Coordinates of C-alpha atoms in Angstrom, one line a residue:
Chain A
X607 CA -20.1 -11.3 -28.0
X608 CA -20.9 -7.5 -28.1
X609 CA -18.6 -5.9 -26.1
X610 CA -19.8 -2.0 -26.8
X611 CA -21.5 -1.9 -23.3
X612 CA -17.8 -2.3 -22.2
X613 CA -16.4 0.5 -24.3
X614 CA -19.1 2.8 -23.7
X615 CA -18.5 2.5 -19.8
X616 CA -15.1 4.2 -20.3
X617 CA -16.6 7.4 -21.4
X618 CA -17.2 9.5 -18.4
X619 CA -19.8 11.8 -19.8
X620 CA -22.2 8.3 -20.5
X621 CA -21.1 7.2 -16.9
X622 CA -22.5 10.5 -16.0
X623 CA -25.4 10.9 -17.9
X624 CA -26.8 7.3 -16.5
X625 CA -25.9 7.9 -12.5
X626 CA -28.1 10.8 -13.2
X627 CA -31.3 8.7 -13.5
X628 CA -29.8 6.4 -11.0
X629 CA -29.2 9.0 -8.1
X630 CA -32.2 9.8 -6.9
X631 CA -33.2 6.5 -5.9
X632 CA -30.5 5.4 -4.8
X633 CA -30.5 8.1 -2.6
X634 CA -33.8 7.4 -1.2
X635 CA -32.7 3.8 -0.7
X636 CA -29.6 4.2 1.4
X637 CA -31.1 6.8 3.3
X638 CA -34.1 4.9 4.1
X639 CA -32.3 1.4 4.9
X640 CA -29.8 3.6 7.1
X641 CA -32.5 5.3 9.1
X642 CA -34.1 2.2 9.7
X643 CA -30.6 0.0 11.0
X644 CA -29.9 2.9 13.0
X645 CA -33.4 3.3 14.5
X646 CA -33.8 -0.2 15.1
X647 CA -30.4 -0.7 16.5
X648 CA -29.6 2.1 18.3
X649 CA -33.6 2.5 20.0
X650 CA -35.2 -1.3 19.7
X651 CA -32.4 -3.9 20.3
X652 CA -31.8 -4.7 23.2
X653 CA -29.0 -3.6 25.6
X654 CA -25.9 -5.9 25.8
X655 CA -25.8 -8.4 29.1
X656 CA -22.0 -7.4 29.8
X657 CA -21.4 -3.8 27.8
X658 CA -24.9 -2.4 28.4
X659 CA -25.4 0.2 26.2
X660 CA -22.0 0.8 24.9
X661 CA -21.8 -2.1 22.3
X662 CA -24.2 -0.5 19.8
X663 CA -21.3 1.4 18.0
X664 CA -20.9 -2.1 16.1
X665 CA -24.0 -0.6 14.2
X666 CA -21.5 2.0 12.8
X667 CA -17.9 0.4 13.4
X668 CA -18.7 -3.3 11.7
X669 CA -19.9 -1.8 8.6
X670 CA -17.2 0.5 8.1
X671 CA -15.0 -2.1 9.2
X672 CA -16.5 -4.1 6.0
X673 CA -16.6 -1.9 3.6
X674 CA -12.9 -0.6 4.1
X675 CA -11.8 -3.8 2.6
X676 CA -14.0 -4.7 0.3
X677 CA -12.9 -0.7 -0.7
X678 CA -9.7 -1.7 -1.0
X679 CA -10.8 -4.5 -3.9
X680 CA -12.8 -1.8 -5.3
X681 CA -10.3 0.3 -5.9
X682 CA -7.9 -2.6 -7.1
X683 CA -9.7 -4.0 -9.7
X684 CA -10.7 -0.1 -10.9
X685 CA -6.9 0.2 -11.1
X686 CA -6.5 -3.1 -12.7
X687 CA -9.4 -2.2 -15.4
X688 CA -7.7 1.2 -15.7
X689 CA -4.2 -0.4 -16.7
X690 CA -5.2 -2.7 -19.0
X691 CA -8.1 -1.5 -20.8
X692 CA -6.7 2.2 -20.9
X693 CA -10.1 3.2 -19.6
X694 CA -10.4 6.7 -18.1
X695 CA -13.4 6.1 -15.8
X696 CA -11.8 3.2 -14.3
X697 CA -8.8 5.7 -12.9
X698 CA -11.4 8.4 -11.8
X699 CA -13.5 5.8 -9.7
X700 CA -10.2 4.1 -8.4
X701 CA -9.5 7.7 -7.4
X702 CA -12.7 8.0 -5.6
X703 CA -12.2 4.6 -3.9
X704 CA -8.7 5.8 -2.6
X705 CA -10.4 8.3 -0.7
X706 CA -13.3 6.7 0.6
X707 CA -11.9 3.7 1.7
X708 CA -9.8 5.8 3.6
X709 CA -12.5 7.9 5.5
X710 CA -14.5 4.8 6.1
X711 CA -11.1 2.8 7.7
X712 CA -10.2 5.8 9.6
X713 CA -13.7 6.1 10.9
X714 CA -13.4 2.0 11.7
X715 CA -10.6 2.4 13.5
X716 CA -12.1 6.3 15.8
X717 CA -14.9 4.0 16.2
X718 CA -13.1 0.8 17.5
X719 CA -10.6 3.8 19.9
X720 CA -14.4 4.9 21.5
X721 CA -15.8 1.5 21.7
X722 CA -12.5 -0.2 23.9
X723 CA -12.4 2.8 26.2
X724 CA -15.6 1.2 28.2
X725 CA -14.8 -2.3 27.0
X726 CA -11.1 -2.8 27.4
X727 CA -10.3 0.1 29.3
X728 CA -7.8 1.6 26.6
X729 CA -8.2 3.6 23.7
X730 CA -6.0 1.9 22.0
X731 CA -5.1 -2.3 22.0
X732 CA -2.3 -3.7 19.5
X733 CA -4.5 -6.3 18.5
X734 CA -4.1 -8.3 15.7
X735 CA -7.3 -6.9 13.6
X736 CA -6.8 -3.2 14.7
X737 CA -3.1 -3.4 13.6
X738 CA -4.0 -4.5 10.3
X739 CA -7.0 -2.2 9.9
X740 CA -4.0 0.9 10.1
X741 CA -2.0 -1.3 7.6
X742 CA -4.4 -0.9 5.3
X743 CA -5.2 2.7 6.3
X744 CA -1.5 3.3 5.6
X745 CA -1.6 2.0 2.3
X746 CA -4.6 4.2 1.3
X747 CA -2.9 7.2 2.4
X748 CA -0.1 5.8 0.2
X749 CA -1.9 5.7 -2.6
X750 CA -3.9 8.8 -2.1
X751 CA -0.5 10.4 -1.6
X752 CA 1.3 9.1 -4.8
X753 CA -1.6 10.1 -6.6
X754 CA -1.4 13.7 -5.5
X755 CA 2.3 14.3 -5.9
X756 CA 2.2 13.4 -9.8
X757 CA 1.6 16.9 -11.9
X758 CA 0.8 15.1 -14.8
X759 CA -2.9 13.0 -14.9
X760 CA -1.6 10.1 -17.0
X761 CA 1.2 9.6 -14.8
X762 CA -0.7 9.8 -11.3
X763 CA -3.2 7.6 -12.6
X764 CA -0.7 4.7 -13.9
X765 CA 1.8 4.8 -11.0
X766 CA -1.1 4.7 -8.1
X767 CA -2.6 2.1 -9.9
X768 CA 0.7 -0.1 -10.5
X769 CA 0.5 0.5 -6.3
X770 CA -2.1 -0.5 -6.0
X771 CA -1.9 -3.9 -6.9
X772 CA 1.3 -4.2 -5.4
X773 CA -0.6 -3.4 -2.1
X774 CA -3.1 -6.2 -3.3
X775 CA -0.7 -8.5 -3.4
X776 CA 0.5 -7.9 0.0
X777 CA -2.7 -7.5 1.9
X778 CA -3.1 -11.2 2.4
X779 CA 0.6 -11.8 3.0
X780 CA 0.3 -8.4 5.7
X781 CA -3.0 -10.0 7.4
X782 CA -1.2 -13.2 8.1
X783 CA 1.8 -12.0 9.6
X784 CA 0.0 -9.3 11.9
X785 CA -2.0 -12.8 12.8
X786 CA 1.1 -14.8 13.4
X787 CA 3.0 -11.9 15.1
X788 CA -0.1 -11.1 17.5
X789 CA -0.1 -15.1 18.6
X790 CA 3.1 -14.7 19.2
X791 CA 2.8 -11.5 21.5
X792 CA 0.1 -13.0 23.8
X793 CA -0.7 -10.4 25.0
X794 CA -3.7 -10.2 28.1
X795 CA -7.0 -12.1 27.4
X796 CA -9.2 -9.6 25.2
X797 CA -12.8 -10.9 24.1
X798 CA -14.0 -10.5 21.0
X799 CA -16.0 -12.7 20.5
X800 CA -19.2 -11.6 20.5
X801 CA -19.4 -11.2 16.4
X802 CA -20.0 -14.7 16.1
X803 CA -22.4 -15.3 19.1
X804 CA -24.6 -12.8 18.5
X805 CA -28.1 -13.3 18.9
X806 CA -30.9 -12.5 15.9
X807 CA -32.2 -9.1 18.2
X808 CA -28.7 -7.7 17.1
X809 CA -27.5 -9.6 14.1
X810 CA -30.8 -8.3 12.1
X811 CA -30.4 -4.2 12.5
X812 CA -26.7 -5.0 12.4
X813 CA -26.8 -7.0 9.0
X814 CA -29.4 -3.9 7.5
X815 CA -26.9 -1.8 8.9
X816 CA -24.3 -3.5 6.6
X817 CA -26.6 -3.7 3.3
X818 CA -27.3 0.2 4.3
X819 CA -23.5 1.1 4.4
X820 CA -22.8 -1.1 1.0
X821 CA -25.5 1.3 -0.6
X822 CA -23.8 4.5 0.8
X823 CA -20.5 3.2 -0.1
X824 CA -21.8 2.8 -3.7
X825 CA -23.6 6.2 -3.3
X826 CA -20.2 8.0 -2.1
X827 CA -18.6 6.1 -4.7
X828 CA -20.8 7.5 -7.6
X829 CA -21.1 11.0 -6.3
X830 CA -17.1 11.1 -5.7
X831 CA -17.3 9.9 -9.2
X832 CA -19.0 12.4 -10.6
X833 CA -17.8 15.8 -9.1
X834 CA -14.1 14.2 -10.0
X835 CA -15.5 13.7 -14.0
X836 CA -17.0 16.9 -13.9
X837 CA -13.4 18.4 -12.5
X838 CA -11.5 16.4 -14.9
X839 CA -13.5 17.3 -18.0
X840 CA -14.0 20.7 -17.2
X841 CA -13.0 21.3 -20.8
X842 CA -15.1 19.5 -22.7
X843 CA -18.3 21.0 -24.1
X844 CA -20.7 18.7 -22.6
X845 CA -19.6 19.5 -19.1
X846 CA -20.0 23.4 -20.0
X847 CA -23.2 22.7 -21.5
X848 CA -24.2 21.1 -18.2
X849 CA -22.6 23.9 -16.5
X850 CA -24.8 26.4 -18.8
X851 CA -21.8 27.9 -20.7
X852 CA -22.5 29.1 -24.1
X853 CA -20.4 27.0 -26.1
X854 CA -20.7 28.4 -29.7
X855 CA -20.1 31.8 -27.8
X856 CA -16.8 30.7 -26.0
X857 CA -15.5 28.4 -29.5
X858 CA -16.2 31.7 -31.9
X859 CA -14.0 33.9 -29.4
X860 CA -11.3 31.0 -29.2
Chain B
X1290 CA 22.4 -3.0 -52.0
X1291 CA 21.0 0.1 -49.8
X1292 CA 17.8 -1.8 -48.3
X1293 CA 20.1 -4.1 -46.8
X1294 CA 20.3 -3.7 -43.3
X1295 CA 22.9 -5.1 -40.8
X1296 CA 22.4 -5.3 -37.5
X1297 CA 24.9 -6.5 -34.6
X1298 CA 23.2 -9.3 -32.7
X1299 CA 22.0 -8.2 -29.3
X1300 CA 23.8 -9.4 -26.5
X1301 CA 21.9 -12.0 -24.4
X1302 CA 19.6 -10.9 -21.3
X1303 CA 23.0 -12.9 -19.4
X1304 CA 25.6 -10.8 -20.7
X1305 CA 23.4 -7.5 -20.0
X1306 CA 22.4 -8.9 -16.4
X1307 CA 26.1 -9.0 -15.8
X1308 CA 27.0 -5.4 -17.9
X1309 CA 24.7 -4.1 -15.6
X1310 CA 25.6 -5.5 -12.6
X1311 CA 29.6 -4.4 -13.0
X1312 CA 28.2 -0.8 -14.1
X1313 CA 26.2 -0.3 -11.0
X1314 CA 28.8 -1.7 -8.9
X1315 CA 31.2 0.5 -10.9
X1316 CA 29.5 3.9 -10.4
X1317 CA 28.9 3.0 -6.4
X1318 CA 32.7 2.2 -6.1
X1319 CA 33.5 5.6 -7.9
X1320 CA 31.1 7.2 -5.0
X1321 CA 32.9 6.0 -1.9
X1322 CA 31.2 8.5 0.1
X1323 CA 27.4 7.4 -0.7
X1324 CA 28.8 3.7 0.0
X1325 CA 29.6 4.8 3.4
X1326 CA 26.3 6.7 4.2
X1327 CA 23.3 3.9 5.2
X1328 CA 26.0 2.3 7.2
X1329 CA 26.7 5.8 9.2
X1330 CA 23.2 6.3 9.6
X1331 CA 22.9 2.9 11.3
X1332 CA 25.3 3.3 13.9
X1333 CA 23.9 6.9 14.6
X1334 CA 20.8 5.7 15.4
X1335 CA 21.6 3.1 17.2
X1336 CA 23.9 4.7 19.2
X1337 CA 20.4 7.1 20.4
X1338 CA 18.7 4.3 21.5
X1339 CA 20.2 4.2 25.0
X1340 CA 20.6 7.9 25.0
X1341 CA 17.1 8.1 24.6
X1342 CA 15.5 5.7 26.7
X1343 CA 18.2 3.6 28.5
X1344 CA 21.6 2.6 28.7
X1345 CA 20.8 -0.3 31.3
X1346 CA 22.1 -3.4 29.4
X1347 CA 19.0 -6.1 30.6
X1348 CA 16.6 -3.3 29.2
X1349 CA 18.6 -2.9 25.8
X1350 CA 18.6 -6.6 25.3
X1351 CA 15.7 -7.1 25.3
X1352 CA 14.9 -4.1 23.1
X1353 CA 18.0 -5.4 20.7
X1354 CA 16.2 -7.5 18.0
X1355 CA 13.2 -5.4 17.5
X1356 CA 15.6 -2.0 17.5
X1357 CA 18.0 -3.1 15.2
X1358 CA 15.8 -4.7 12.4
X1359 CA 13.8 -1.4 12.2
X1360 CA 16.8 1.0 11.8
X1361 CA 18.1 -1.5 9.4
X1362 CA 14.8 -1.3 7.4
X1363 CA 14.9 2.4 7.8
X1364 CA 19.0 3.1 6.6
X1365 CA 17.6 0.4 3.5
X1366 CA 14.7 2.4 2.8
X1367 CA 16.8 5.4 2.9
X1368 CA 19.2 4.5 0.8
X1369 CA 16.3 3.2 -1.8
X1370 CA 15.6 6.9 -3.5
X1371 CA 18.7 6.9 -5.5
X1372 CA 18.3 3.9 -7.4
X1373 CA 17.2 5.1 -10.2
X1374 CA 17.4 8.7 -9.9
X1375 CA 20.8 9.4 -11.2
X1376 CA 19.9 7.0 -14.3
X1377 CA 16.4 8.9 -14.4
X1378 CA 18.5 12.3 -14.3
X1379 CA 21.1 11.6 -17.1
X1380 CA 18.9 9.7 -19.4
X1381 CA 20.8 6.0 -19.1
X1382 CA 17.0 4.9 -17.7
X1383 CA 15.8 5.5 -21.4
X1384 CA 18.6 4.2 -23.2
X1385 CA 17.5 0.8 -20.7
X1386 CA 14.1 0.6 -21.7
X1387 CA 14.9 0.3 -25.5
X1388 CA 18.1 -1.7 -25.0
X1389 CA 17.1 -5.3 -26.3
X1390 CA 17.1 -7.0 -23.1
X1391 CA 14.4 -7.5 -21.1
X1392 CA 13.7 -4.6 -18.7
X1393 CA 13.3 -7.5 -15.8
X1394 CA 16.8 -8.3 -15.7
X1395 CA 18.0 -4.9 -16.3
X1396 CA 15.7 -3.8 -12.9
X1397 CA 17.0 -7.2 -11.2
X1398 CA 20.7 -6.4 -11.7
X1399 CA 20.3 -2.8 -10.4
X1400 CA 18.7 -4.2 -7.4
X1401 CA 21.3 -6.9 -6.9
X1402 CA 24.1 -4.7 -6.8
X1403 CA 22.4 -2.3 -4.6
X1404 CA 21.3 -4.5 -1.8
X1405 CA 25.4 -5.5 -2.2
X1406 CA 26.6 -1.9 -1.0
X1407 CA 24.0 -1.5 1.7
X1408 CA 22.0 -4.2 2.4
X1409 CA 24.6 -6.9 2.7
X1410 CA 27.0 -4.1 4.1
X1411 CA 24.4 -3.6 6.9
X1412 CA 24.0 -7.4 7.7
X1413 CA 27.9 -7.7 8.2
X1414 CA 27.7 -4.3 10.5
X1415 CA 25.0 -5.9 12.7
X1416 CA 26.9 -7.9 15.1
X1417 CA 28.4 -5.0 16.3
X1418 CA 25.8 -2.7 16.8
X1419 CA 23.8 -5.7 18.7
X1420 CA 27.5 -5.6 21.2
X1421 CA 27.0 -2.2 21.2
X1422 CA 23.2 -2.8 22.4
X1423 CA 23.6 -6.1 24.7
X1424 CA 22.3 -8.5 22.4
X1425 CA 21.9 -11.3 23.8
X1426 CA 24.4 -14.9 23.0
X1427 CA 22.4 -16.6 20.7
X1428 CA 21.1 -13.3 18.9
X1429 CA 24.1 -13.1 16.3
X1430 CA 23.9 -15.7 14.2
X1431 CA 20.1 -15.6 14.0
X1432 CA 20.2 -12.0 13.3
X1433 CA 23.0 -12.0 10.7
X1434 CA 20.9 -14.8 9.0
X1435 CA 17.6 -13.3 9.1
X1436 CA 19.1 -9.4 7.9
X1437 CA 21.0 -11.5 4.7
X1438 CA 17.8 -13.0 3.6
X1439 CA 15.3 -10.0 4.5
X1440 CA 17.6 -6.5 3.0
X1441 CA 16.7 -8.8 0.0
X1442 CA 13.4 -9.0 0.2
X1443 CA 13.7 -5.4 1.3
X1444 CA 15.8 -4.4 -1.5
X1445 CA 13.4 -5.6 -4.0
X1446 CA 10.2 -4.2 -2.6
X1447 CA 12.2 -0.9 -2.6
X1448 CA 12.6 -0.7 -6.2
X1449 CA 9.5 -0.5 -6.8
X1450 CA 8.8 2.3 -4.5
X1451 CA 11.9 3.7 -6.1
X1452 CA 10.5 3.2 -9.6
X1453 CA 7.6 4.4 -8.7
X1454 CA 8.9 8.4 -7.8
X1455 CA 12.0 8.3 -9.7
X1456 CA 9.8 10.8 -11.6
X1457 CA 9.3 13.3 -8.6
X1458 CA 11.8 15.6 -7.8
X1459 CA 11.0 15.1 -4.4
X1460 CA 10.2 11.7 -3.5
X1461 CA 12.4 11.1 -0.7
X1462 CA 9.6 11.4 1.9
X1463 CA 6.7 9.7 -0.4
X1464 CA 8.8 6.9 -1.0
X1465 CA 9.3 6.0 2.9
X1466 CA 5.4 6.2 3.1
X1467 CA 4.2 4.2 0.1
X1468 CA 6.7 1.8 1.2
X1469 CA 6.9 1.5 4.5
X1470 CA 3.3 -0.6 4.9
X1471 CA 4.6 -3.3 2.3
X1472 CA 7.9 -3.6 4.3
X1473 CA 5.8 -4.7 7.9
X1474 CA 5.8 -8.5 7.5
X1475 CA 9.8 -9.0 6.6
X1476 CA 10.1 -7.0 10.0
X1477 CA 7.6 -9.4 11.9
X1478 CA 9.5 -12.4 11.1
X1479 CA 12.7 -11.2 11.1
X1480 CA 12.7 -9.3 14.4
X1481 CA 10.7 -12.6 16.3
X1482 CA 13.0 -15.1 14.7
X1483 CA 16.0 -13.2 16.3
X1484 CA 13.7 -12.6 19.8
X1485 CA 12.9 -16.7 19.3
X1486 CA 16.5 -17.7 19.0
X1487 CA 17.0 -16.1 22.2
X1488 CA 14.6 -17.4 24.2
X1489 CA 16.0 -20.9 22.9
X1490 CA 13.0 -21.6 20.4
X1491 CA 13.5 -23.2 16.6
X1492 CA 13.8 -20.3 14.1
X1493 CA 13.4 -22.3 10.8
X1494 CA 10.1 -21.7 10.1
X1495 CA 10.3 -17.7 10.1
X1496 CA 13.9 -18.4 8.3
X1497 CA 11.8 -20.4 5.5
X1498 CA 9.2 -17.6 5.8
X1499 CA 11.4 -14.6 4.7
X1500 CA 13.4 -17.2 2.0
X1501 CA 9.8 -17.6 0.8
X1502 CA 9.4 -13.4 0.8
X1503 CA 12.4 -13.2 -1.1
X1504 CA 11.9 -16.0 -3.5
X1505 CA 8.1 -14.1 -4.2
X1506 CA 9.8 -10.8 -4.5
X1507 CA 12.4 -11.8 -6.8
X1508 CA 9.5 -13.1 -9.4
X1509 CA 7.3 -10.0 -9.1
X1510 CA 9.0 -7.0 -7.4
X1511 CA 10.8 -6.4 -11.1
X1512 CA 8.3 -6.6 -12.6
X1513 CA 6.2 -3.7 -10.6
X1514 CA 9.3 -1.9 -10.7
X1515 CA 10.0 -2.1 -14.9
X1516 CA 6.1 -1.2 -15.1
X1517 CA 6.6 1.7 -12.8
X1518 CA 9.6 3.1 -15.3
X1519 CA 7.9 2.5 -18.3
X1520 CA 5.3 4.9 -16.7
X1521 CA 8.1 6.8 -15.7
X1522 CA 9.5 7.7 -18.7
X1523 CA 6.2 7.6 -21.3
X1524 CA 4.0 8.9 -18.6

């Protein structure tokens, strides 16, 4: 089997060069399939029997809500890839991951404060879900945190990456005991419910809503990506080429 | 015959598992002070608990189980940063990672003998810090149970926090937060089997739960944690 497509995904500056081409479609894409969810759910669904109007931050807080975790798994197996294979990009996009994940579970959890103010009366409920959702949000700022406090690049990237896998491992085993512990504290009725009765007016802009917010996540992701490559390689001659820098003029004074 | 070379046989992982073990335990003897600290720290906090809220003894007990599994958590956690550090500082971590034996036992042993200065010290202190908060009859033997089997567990997860900022020079604080996340299940099970046993339910199955923590932890944590040095020391 040829495994050079493999290798040549570890250098940044290929990474680069290809997202390149790929950006402005991509762009157009996620924009597009985001204006259209939110259009359609925001304007043309229709209002909610019981929350009225109020219910159509799902558009924003179910999406983020997804993509959070499947973040988390991004950001995992980038570390994983970035352990064993030695493989500089992987440690840049796990990087990137970090971060997003942890704007788009922090803007799960804002979202789910604004949206149980009308339904549940409180800002804040210690439900089973929304407890876990700041578990994880915790162990992104973990992450981002150990990454930051390392001087050296190497170092950073090995030790938040050993994290987190640790943190993979325990994400399962966290989710089930918030589960267990919330049974436990029956605490009053809340519904919520309606994710699995919803009806096709409201699953449709909801589920292009979804595909919209994978595509931004992978836009974020590759953008993140880049600006990190281009802050990490700032050295190298391609990146002052790109940047405009006369090489042969900077090497002949060096 | 100068090509020759003679080499002593290296002791078996057993015999370094043990070395280990009686250095650790050695050099924490020799530093009476530290051995006294986590345990101080318990009982201080505890004893602002009814300074702070209330010292009404129906209101403590029912905060009892819950209180005194997180500030045992917290005096373990606190106690975690210094596991390695001095080893890190003097260059013995080094010396550990080319020594023969595997680095898994080497980690293991360290963690054994630390969770035997604070976290089995803090399970035998419990009992009287849940007098000093009204704990309920049935609480004790519960909560003695549940704090022998989860400082393990806590111990373990630890190290691998520890491990991973022995590097820092300050990695007190970073430690707590990286850590802190992966410690939230031992606490759920350990606090609600001690609530449980109160309120007359069967406590096996979160007694089996955190046995099951530990056993899982015991396998992997070292692991992590001899990753995390290696990175450590070769960056």
């Amino acid at each position: 089997m040829n495994w050079q497509w493999f290798h040549r995904l570890g250098s940044p500056r290929w990474f680069y060069q290809k997202t390149s081409v790929l950006l402005p479609w991509l762009t157009f894409f996620t924009l597009a399939i985001l204006l259209v969810g939110s259009v359609w759910g925001l304007a043309f669904a229709p209002a909610d029997f019981k929350q009225g109007n109020s219910y159509r931050i799902i558009f924003l807080h179910v999406p983020a809500a997804f993509l959070s975790l499947a973040g988390y798994y991004v950001m995992a197996i980038a570390g994983a890839v970035g352990l064993i294979w030695r493989m500089k990009l992987a440690f840049v996009v796990m990087r990137s991951a970090a971060v997003i994940g942890a704007a788009l579970t922090f803007l799960a959890l804002i979202s789910g404060a604004i949206w149980g103010k009308p339904t549940w009366g409180s800002w804040w409920v210690w439900d089973a879900r929304i407890t876990s959702m700041l578990v994880l949000f915790f162990l992104y700022l973990g992450v981002i945190a150990l990454q930051e406090a390392y001087q050296s690049e190497t170092t950073a990237n090995n030790t938040s990456a050993i994290l987190t896998l640790v943190g993979t491992v325990n994400i399962p085993i966290i989710y089930k005991s918030v589960d267990w512990w919330f049974t436990l504290h029956q605490p009053a009725t809340l519904k919520l419910t309606q994710a699995s009765t919803i009806h096709p007016s409201m699953l449709y802009p909801l589920l292009t809503m979804v595909v919209g917010f994978y595509l931004f996540y992978a836009l974020a992701l590759i953008l993140y990506t880049r600006a990190e490559i281009l802050k990490r390689e700032c050295r190298t001659k391609w990146v002052a080429e790109l940047c405009g820098v006369d090489v042969n003029n900077k090497i002949s004074r060096a | 015959m100068s090509n020759t070379k003679f080499y002593l046989p290296a002791p078996s992982a057993a015999a370094g598992f043990v070395a280990m073990l009686n250095r650790d335990l050695l050099l924490s003897y020799r530093h009476k002070g530290e051995l006294a600290n986590p345990l101080i720290f318990f009982l201080m906090v505890i004893t602002m608990v009814p300074l702070g809220i209330s010292p009404d003894p129906q209101f403590l007990a029912s905060l009892a189980p819950g209180m005194i599994w997180v500030v045992a958590l917290l005096a373990s956690l606190l106690s975690m940063d210094v596991l390695f550090r001095s080893d890190f500082d003097d260059g013995s971590l080094e010396q550990l990672l080319i020594s023969p034996q595997p680095l898994y036992f080497m980690v293991l042993a360290k963690v054994l003998a630390h969770w035997m200065v604070t976290g089995l010290p803090l399970t035998l202190a419990a009992p009287l810090l849940g007098v000093m908060l009204a704990l309920p009859e049935g609480g004790y033997m519960p909560l003695c149970l549940t704090l022998l089997v989860g400082t393990a567990s806590l111990s373990l997860i630890g190290a691998v926090g520890a491990a991973l900022t022995v590097a820092l020079r300050k990695g007190g604080l970073l430690l707590s937060l990286i850590i802190m996340p992966l410690y939230i299940p031992i606490l759920i099970f350990g606090a609600s089997a001690v609530s449980n046993a109160i309120d007359g339910f069967a406590i096996m199955g979160q007694l089996a739960i955190l046995g099951a923590f530990a056993a899982v932890a015991i396998v992997l944590a070292p692991i992590a944690a001899a990753g995390a040095l290696r990175v450590a020391i070769n960056g």
